[in-house]
Amino acid sequence: MRTVLGDKHPAANKASVKFPAPSGPTSICVVGLGYIGLPTAGILADRGFQVHGVDVRLEVVETINRGEIHIHEPQLDQLVSRVVGNGKLSASLAPRPAEVFFICVPTPINSAHLPDLTYVKQAARSIRPLVRPGNLVILESTSPPGTTENIVARQAVSEELKVGEDVFVAYCPERVLPGRILIEVIENDRIVGGVTSACTERAAQFFRSFIQGEVFSTTAVSAEIVKLAENSYRDVNIAFANELSMLADKFGVDPFEIVNLANRHPRVEILHPGPGVGGHCISVDPWFLVSAAPEATSLIQIARTVNNHRPHHVVDQIERFAQENHVSTIGCLGLAYKADVDDLRESPSLEIVRALRRRGSATVLACDPYLSASRFGEFPLHPLDEVLRESELLVLLTDHKQFVGISRELLSQKLLVDTRGRWRSMLHDPAALADPTCKTPVASRRAAA
Ligand code: SAJ
């Protein structure tokens, strides 16, 4: 049984480690095969567990049963092809009996920023007829405090079975960073919170059987709050960075320089300003705390407001700069919510491009190497070379490596707006470049020839 990672992968040196056949439970059913569920199912299968995956989308089930993948994540394609090939992973529309059930379904918010737990309830009810004495049910989806006990334990377990004695229910949130999921599923420390202490112990024992990170035990509601605290902390920190950027703007100084210099302080670690906060996690999870305790989350709410406003601020600046410079074609680089992923959920870059297209003061050419026309049909995507050729103004929205690597020569011919501070080092006058609102004469915005 080999580990999942390709030879070039940082953790490939572990490839030589042969993992012992799993002790304890061997059959697992993973409900929800998205950005978290599929990598989790693949890794468990590669560890020797017999894994059955479930998804409501037939095309996803069929893709996986062909040994292929429907999402972009480094090395995931090789992993899924291997474990489907050796019969350790299969998928269907309905759950099957297993010793361990994972619930990895989406937990979106509705337009009122309230949690929508429809998928969690559906998943819990779908496994209820299959949950047997001795089974373990794990909720992995990020959820509001109380979800594991009040929803999963009640809806996934039939009345005649006692939680904590016959059946074990626990919350164990994923903490993986898209782009590093296959490493972090195994290497990250895990927080396990059971509905009872027996549930916690059973779940902790299970995770210790296949991960290399440490396993920390607590209660289900504490584990739920820990997960939300992690992402809310990051959101507040990014809001502070975005606010600093507005401040720097006012004084015509370089916000990235401010942050980098402040971070030289031994106890300061400010994150980076950007076009806004996207993805299905940081821009969503804080609302779970706000809806649970609106009276106790004013800072978290303000941070959401600052970060939600950021794309509007950037659109205004880009448009003002374009009009000042009589720009007729704007090249927008990146639609995904962050670098080197194909995920458009809550993406500020996409929101900015939509707004610039709606305003129509200039032609907008958008480019994203991680998206194909078959996956993204809302408006035309253009190849990078065409955008570089046709655009007078280039806007770096998502700092994919393909854009960060554009040559100084090419950039020097263009007006530039860099919302990510990734082109700074290439230009004479970082202050003039990095601040998308700076009004220094056009000349200083051309990259040094
Ligand atoms: N961003 C900034 N400035 C920064 C860092 C990020 O503007 O300095 C923006 C990104 O561009 C993106 C958004 O914030 O739009 C979120 O990106 P991210 O890389 O910070 O986080 P995610 O959403 O990809 O993953 C987060 C991670 N959580 C934390 O780091 C606390 C990951 O570990 C979680 O597992 C994941 O959320 C999740 O699924 O909850």
PDB file of N, CA and C and ligand atoms in Angstrom, residues 36 142 174-178 184 188 227 229-235 237-238 241-242 270-283 285 307 336-339 341 346-348 397-399 420, ligand 1:
ATOM      1  N   ILE A  36     -13.496  18.550  -0.453  1.00  0.00           N
ATOM      2  CA  ILE A  36     -13.001  17.914   0.770  1.00  0.00           C
ATOM      3  C   ILE A  36     -13.293  16.410   0.739  1.00  0.00           C
ATOM      4  N   THR A 142     -17.874  22.159   7.751  1.00  0.00           N
ATOM      5  CA  THR A 142     -17.861  23.290   8.685  1.00  0.00           C
ATOM      6  C   THR A 142     -19.296  23.640   9.029  1.00  0.00           C
ATOM      7  N   GLU A 174     -12.347  19.600   8.680  1.00  0.00           N
ATOM      8  CA  GLU A 174     -11.156  19.646   7.818  1.00  0.00           C
ATOM      9  C   GLU A 174     -10.534  21.031   7.976  1.00  0.00           C
ATOM     10  N   ARG A 175      -9.221  21.097   7.793  1.00  0.00           N
ATOM     11  CA  ARG A 175      -8.504  22.367   7.936  1.00  0.00           C
ATOM     12  C   ARG A 175      -7.534  22.552   6.778  1.00  0.00           C
ATOM     13  N   VAL A 176      -7.843  21.850   5.654  1.00  0.00           N
ATOM     14  CA  VAL A 176      -6.870  21.797   4.565  1.00  0.00           C
ATOM     15  C   VAL A 176      -6.924  23.027   3.674  1.00  0.00           C
ATOM     16  N   LEU A 177      -5.768  23.412   3.147  1.00  0.00           N
ATOM     17  CA  LEU A 177      -5.678  24.552   2.240  1.00  0.00           C
ATOM     18  C   LEU A 177      -5.747  24.066   0.803  1.00  0.00           C
ATOM     19  N   PRO A 178      -6.758  24.546   0.035  1.00  0.00           N
ATOM     20  CA  PRO A 178      -6.813  24.131  -1.376  1.00  0.00           C
ATOM     21  C   PRO A 178      -5.459  24.355  -2.055  1.00  0.00           C
ATOM     22  N   GLU A 184      -2.142  18.076   3.568  1.00  0.00           N
ATOM     23  CA  GLU A 184      -2.665  18.537   4.857  1.00  0.00           C
ATOM     24  C   GLU A 184      -3.693  17.598   5.468  1.00  0.00           C
ATOM     25  N   ASN A 188      -1.902  17.663   8.877  1.00  0.00           N
ATOM     26  CA  ASN A 188      -2.450  18.645   9.827  1.00  0.00           C
ATOM     27  C   ASN A 188      -2.864  17.980  11.143  1.00  0.00           C
ATOM     28  N   LYS A 227     -13.192  25.523  14.671  1.00  0.00           N
ATOM     29  CA  LYS A 227     -13.095  25.633  13.218  1.00  0.00           C
ATOM     30  C   LYS A 227     -13.525  27.021  12.747  1.00  0.00           C
ATOM     31  N   ALA A 229     -13.592  29.710  14.500  1.00  0.00           N
ATOM     32  CA  ALA A 229     -12.648  30.715  15.018  1.00  0.00           C
ATOM     33  C   ALA A 229     -11.435  30.826  14.099  1.00  0.00           C
ATOM     34  N   GLU A 230     -10.948  29.682  13.614  1.00  0.00           N
ATOM     35  CA  GLU A 230      -9.770  29.692  12.731  1.00  0.00           C
ATOM     36  C   GLU A 230     -10.027  30.559  11.502  1.00  0.00           C
ATOM     37  N   ASN A 231     -11.156  30.323  10.850  1.00  0.00           N
ATOM     38  CA  ASN A 231     -11.432  31.061   9.607  1.00  0.00           C
ATOM     39  C   ASN A 231     -11.848  32.503   9.867  1.00  0.00           C
ATOM     40  N   SER A 232     -12.522  32.729  10.998  1.00  0.00           N
ATOM     41  CA  SER A 232     -12.898  34.113  11.320  1.00  0.00           C
ATOM     42  C   SER A 232     -11.655  34.932  11.678  1.00  0.00           C
ATOM     43  N   TYR A 233     -10.706  34.288  12.351  1.00  0.00           N
ATOM     44  CA  TYR A 233      -9.444  34.983  12.677  1.00  0.00           C
ATOM     45  C   TYR A 233      -8.777  35.448  11.389  1.00  0.00           C
ATOM     46  N   ARG A 234      -8.715  34.566  10.402  1.00  0.00           N
ATOM     47  CA  ARG A 234      -8.066  34.922   9.120  1.00  0.00           C
ATOM     48  C   ARG A 234      -8.844  36.030   8.419  1.00  0.00           C
ATOM     49  N   ASP A 235     -10.175  35.959   8.473  1.00  0.00           N
ATOM     50  CA  ASP A 235     -10.995  36.984   7.813  1.00  0.00           C
ATOM     51  C   ASP A 235     -10.780  38.351   8.458  1.00  0.00           C
ATOM     52  N   ASN A 237      -8.126  39.310  10.113  1.00  0.00           N
ATOM     53  CA  ASN A 237      -6.753  39.733   9.805  1.00  0.00           C
ATOM     54  C   ASN A 237      -6.690  40.305   8.384  1.00  0.00           C
ATOM     55  N   ILE A 238      -7.345  39.650   7.416  1.00  0.00           N
ATOM     56  CA  ILE A 238      -7.346  40.162   6.036  1.00  0.00           C
ATOM     57  C   ILE A 238      -8.096  41.492   5.973  1.00  0.00           C
ATOM     58  N   ALA A 241      -5.800  44.125   6.976  1.00  0.00           N
ATOM     59  CA  ALA A 241      -4.855  44.411   5.881  1.00  0.00           C
ATOM     60  C   ALA A 241      -5.538  45.245   4.798  1.00  0.00           C
ATOM     61  N   ASN A 242      -6.779  44.916   4.460  1.00  0.00           N
ATOM     62  CA  ASN A 242      -7.497  45.679   3.422  1.00  0.00           C
ATOM     63  C   ASN A 242      -7.779  47.102   3.901  1.00  0.00           C
ATOM     64  N   ILE A 270       0.622  40.537   9.933  1.00  0.00           N
ATOM     65  CA  ILE A 270      -0.521  41.016   9.156  1.00  0.00           C
ATOM     66  C   ILE A 270      -0.567  40.255   7.826  1.00  0.00           C
ATOM     67  N   LEU A 271      -1.739  39.828   7.430  1.00  0.00           N
ATOM     68  CA  LEU A 271      -1.863  39.174   6.127  1.00  0.00           C
ATOM     69  C   LEU A 271      -1.852  40.225   5.028  1.00  0.00           C
ATOM     70  N   HIS A 272      -2.057  39.813   3.772  1.00  0.00           N
ATOM     71  CA  HIS A 272      -1.897  40.755   2.659  1.00  0.00           C
ATOM     72  C   HIS A 272      -3.218  41.326   2.176  1.00  0.00           C
ATOM     73  N   PRO A 273      -3.232  42.637   1.844  1.00  0.00           N
ATOM     74  CA  PRO A 273      -4.430  43.187   1.214  1.00  0.00           C
ATOM     75  C   PRO A 273      -4.628  42.523  -0.144  1.00  0.00           C
ATOM     76  N   GLY A 274      -5.846  42.606  -0.627  1.00  0.00           N
ATOM     77  CA  GLY A 274      -6.116  42.020  -1.936  1.00  0.00           C
ATOM     78  C   GLY A 274      -7.433  42.554  -2.474  1.00  0.00           C
ATOM     79  N   PRO A 275      -7.980  41.913  -3.498  1.00  0.00           N
ATOM     80  CA  PRO A 275      -9.232  42.413  -4.103  1.00  0.00           C
ATOM     81  C   PRO A 275     -10.476  42.011  -3.313  1.00  0.00           C
ATOM     82  N   GLY A 276     -10.263  41.266  -2.187  1.00  0.00           N
ATOM     83  CA  GLY A 276     -11.422  40.802  -1.421  1.00  0.00           C
ATOM     84  C   GLY A 276     -11.205  39.375  -0.977  1.00  0.00           C
ATOM     85  N   VAL A 277     -12.163  38.827  -0.252  1.00  0.00           N
ATOM     86  CA  VAL A 277     -12.026  37.477   0.297  1.00  0.00           C
ATOM     87  C   VAL A 277     -13.042  36.556  -0.348  1.00  0.00           C
ATOM     88  N   GLY A 278     -12.537  35.491  -0.973  1.00  0.00           N
ATOM     89  CA  GLY A 278     -13.434  34.559  -1.646  1.00  0.00           C
ATOM     90  C   GLY A 278     -13.294  33.161  -1.083  1.00  0.00           C
ATOM     91  N   GLY A 279     -13.827  32.205  -1.831  1.00  0.00           N
ATOM     92  CA  GLY A 279     -13.790  30.820  -1.407  1.00  0.00           C
ATOM     93  C   GLY A 279     -15.012  30.510  -0.551  1.00  0.00           C
ATOM     94  N   HIS A 280     -15.178  29.205  -0.305  1.00  0.00           N
ATOM     95  CA  HIS A 280     -16.388  28.756   0.384  1.00  0.00           C
ATOM     96  C   HIS A 280     -16.203  28.720   1.886  1.00  0.00           C
ATOM     97  N   CYS A 281     -15.051  29.246   2.349  1.00  0.00           N
ATOM     98  CA  CYS A 281     -14.730  29.076   3.773  1.00  0.00           C
ATOM     99  C   CYS A 281     -14.643  30.417   4.499  1.00  0.00           C
ATOM    100  N   ILE A 282     -13.605  31.178   4.210  1.00  0.00           N
ATOM    101  CA  ILE A 282     -13.335  32.398   4.981  1.00  0.00           C
ATOM    102  C   ILE A 282     -14.444  33.432   4.788  1.00  0.00           C
ATOM    103  N   SER A 283     -15.048  33.441   3.612  1.00  0.00           N
ATOM    104  CA  SER A 283     -16.098  34.448   3.363  1.00  0.00           C
ATOM    105  C   SER A 283     -17.457  33.964   3.859  1.00  0.00           C
ATOM    106  N   ASP A 285     -17.811  31.147   6.695  1.00  0.00           N
ATOM    107  CA  ASP A 285     -17.824  30.613   8.067  1.00  0.00           C
ATOM    108  C   ASP A 285     -18.046  31.650   9.171  1.00  0.00           C
ATOM    109  N   ASN A 307     -14.398  43.342   4.105  1.00  0.00           N
ATOM    110  CA  ASN A 307     -13.935  42.463   3.024  1.00  0.00           C
ATOM    111  C   ASN A 307     -14.967  42.359   1.896  1.00  0.00           C
ATOM    112  N   ALA A 336     -10.565  32.979 -10.521  1.00  0.00           N
ATOM    113  CA  ALA A 336     -10.662  32.122  -9.337  1.00  0.00           C
ATOM    114  C   ALA A 336     -10.433  32.935  -8.066  1.00  0.00           C
ATOM    115  N   TYR A 337     -10.889  32.408  -6.924  1.00  0.00           N
ATOM    116  CA  TYR A 337     -10.850  33.222  -5.693  1.00  0.00           C
ATOM    117  C   TYR A 337      -9.444  33.378  -5.137  1.00  0.00           C
ATOM    118  N   LYS A 338      -8.522  32.466  -5.576  1.00  0.00           N
ATOM    119  CA  LYS A 338      -7.130  32.662  -5.151  1.00  0.00           C
ATOM    120  C   LYS A 338      -6.210  31.928  -6.101  1.00  0.00           C
ATOM    121  N   ALA A 339      -4.902  32.080  -5.863  1.00  0.00           N
ATOM    122  CA  ALA A 339      -3.901  31.592  -6.815  1.00  0.00           C
ATOM    123  C   ALA A 339      -3.925  30.075  -6.996  1.00  0.00           C
ATOM    124  N   VAL A 341      -5.856  27.752  -8.070  1.00  0.00           N
ATOM    125  CA  VAL A 341      -7.001  26.863  -7.874  1.00  0.00           C
ATOM    126  C   VAL A 341      -8.032  27.205  -8.956  1.00  0.00           C
ATOM    127  N   GLU A 346     -17.684  32.457  -4.413  1.00  0.00           N
ATOM    128  CA  GLU A 346     -17.548  33.762  -3.727  1.00  0.00           C
ATOM    129  C   GLU A 346     -16.311  34.526  -4.204  1.00  0.00           C
ATOM    130  N   SER A 347     -15.866  34.307  -5.444  1.00  0.00           N
ATOM    131  CA  SER A 347     -14.608  34.915  -5.885  1.00  0.00           C
ATOM    132  C   SER A 347     -14.711  36.423  -6.073  1.00  0.00           C
ATOM    133  N   PRO A 348     -13.867  37.225  -5.371  1.00  0.00           N
ATOM    134  CA  PRO A 348     -13.880  38.683  -5.587  1.00  0.00           C
ATOM    135  C   PRO A 348     -13.410  39.056  -6.986  1.00  0.00           C
ATOM    136  N   LEU A 397      -5.795  40.259 -10.783  1.00  0.00           N
ATOM    137  CA  LEU A 397      -6.835  40.012  -9.779  1.00  0.00           C
ATOM    138  C   LEU A 397      -6.538  38.754  -8.971  1.00  0.00           C
ATOM    139  N   THR A 398      -6.175  37.652  -9.682  1.00  0.00           N
ATOM    140  CA  THR A 398      -5.826  36.404  -9.002  1.00  0.00           C
ATOM    141  C   THR A 398      -4.376  36.079  -9.356  1.00  0.00           C
ATOM    142  N   ASP A 399      -3.536  35.926  -8.365  1.00  0.00           N
ATOM    143  CA  ASP A 399      -2.090  35.820  -8.670  1.00  0.00           C
ATOM    144  C   ASP A 399      -1.669  34.395  -9.017  1.00  0.00           C
ATOM    145  N   ARG A 420      -2.635  42.398  -5.970  1.00  0.00           N
ATOM    146  CA  ARG A 420      -2.043  41.353  -5.118  1.00  0.00           C
ATOM    147  C   ARG A 420      -0.615  41.676  -4.675  1.00  0.00           C
TER     148      ARG A 420
HETATM  149  N1  SAJ B   1      -6.511  36.333   1.086  1.00  0.00           N
HETATM  150  C1  SAJ B   1      -6.109  37.679   1.091  1.00  0.00           C
HETATM  151  N2  SAJ B   1      -4.948  37.981   1.763  1.00  0.00           N
HETATM  152  C2  SAJ B   1      -4.193  37.034   2.391  1.00  0.00           C
HETATM  153  C3  SAJ B   1      -4.644  35.668   2.393  1.00  0.00           C
HETATM  154  C4  SAJ B   1      -5.798  35.361   1.726  1.00  0.00           C
HETATM  155  O1  SAJ B   1      -6.740  38.561   0.523  1.00  0.00           O
HETATM  156  O2  SAJ B   1      -3.145  37.389   2.927  1.00  0.00           O
HETATM  157  C5  SAJ B   1      -7.750  35.973   0.369  1.00  0.00           C
HETATM  158  C6  SAJ B   1      -7.512  34.922  -0.729  1.00  0.00           C
HETATM  159  O3  SAJ B   1      -7.116  35.534  -1.926  1.00  0.00           O
HETATM  160  C7  SAJ B   1      -8.899  34.283  -0.847  1.00  0.00           C
HETATM  161  C8  SAJ B   1      -9.368  34.287   0.599  1.00  0.00           C
HETATM  162  O4  SAJ B   1      -8.610  35.291   1.277  1.00  0.00           O
HETATM  163  O5  SAJ B   1      -9.758  35.062  -1.646  1.00  0.00           O
HETATM  164  C9  SAJ B   1      -9.221  32.949   1.319  1.00  0.00           C
HETATM  165  O6  SAJ B   1      -8.035  32.314   0.890  1.00  0.00           O
HETATM  166  P1  SAJ B   1      -7.098  31.512   1.958  1.00  0.00           P
HETATM  167  O7  SAJ B   1      -5.949  30.968   1.203  1.00  0.00           O
HETATM  168  O8  SAJ B   1      -6.819  32.397   3.074  1.00  0.00           O
HETATM  169  O9  SAJ B   1      -8.023  30.364   2.534  1.00  0.00           O
HETATM  170  P2  SAJ B   1      -8.939  29.210   1.883  1.00  0.00           P
HETATM  171  O10 SAJ B   1     -10.335  29.679   1.903  1.00  0.00           O
HETATM  172  O11 SAJ B   1      -8.409  28.728   0.611  1.00  0.00           O
HETATM  173  O12 SAJ B   1      -8.733  28.094   3.005  1.00  0.00           O
HETATM  174  C10 SAJ B   1      -9.089  28.404   4.341  1.00  0.00           C
HETATM  175  C11 SAJ B   1      -7.965  27.936   5.256  1.00  0.00           C
HETATM  176  N3  SAJ B   1      -8.204  28.427   6.598  1.00  0.00           N
HETATM  177  C12 SAJ B   1      -7.227  29.041   7.278  1.00  0.00           C
HETATM  178  O13 SAJ B   1      -6.099  29.192   6.804  1.00  0.00           O
HETATM  179  C13 SAJ B   1      -7.559  29.489   8.674  1.00  0.00           C
HETATM  180  C14 SAJ B   1      -7.886  26.407   5.238  1.00  0.00           C
HETATM  181  O14 SAJ B   1      -6.955  25.951   6.176  1.00  0.00           O
HETATM  182  C15 SAJ B   1      -9.266  25.855   5.612  1.00  0.00           C
HETATM  183  O15 SAJ B   1      -9.281  24.452   5.639  1.00  0.00           O
HETATM  184  C16 SAJ B   1     -10.252  26.342   4.567  1.00  0.00           C
HETATM  185  O16 SAJ B   1     -10.324  27.756   4.643  1.00  0.00           O
HETATM  186  C17 SAJ B   1     -11.628  25.738   4.877  1.00  0.00           C
HETATM  187  O17 SAJ B   1     -11.999  24.825   4.134  1.00  0.00           O
HETATM  188  O18 SAJ B   1     -12.204  26.124   5.876  1.00  0.00           O
END
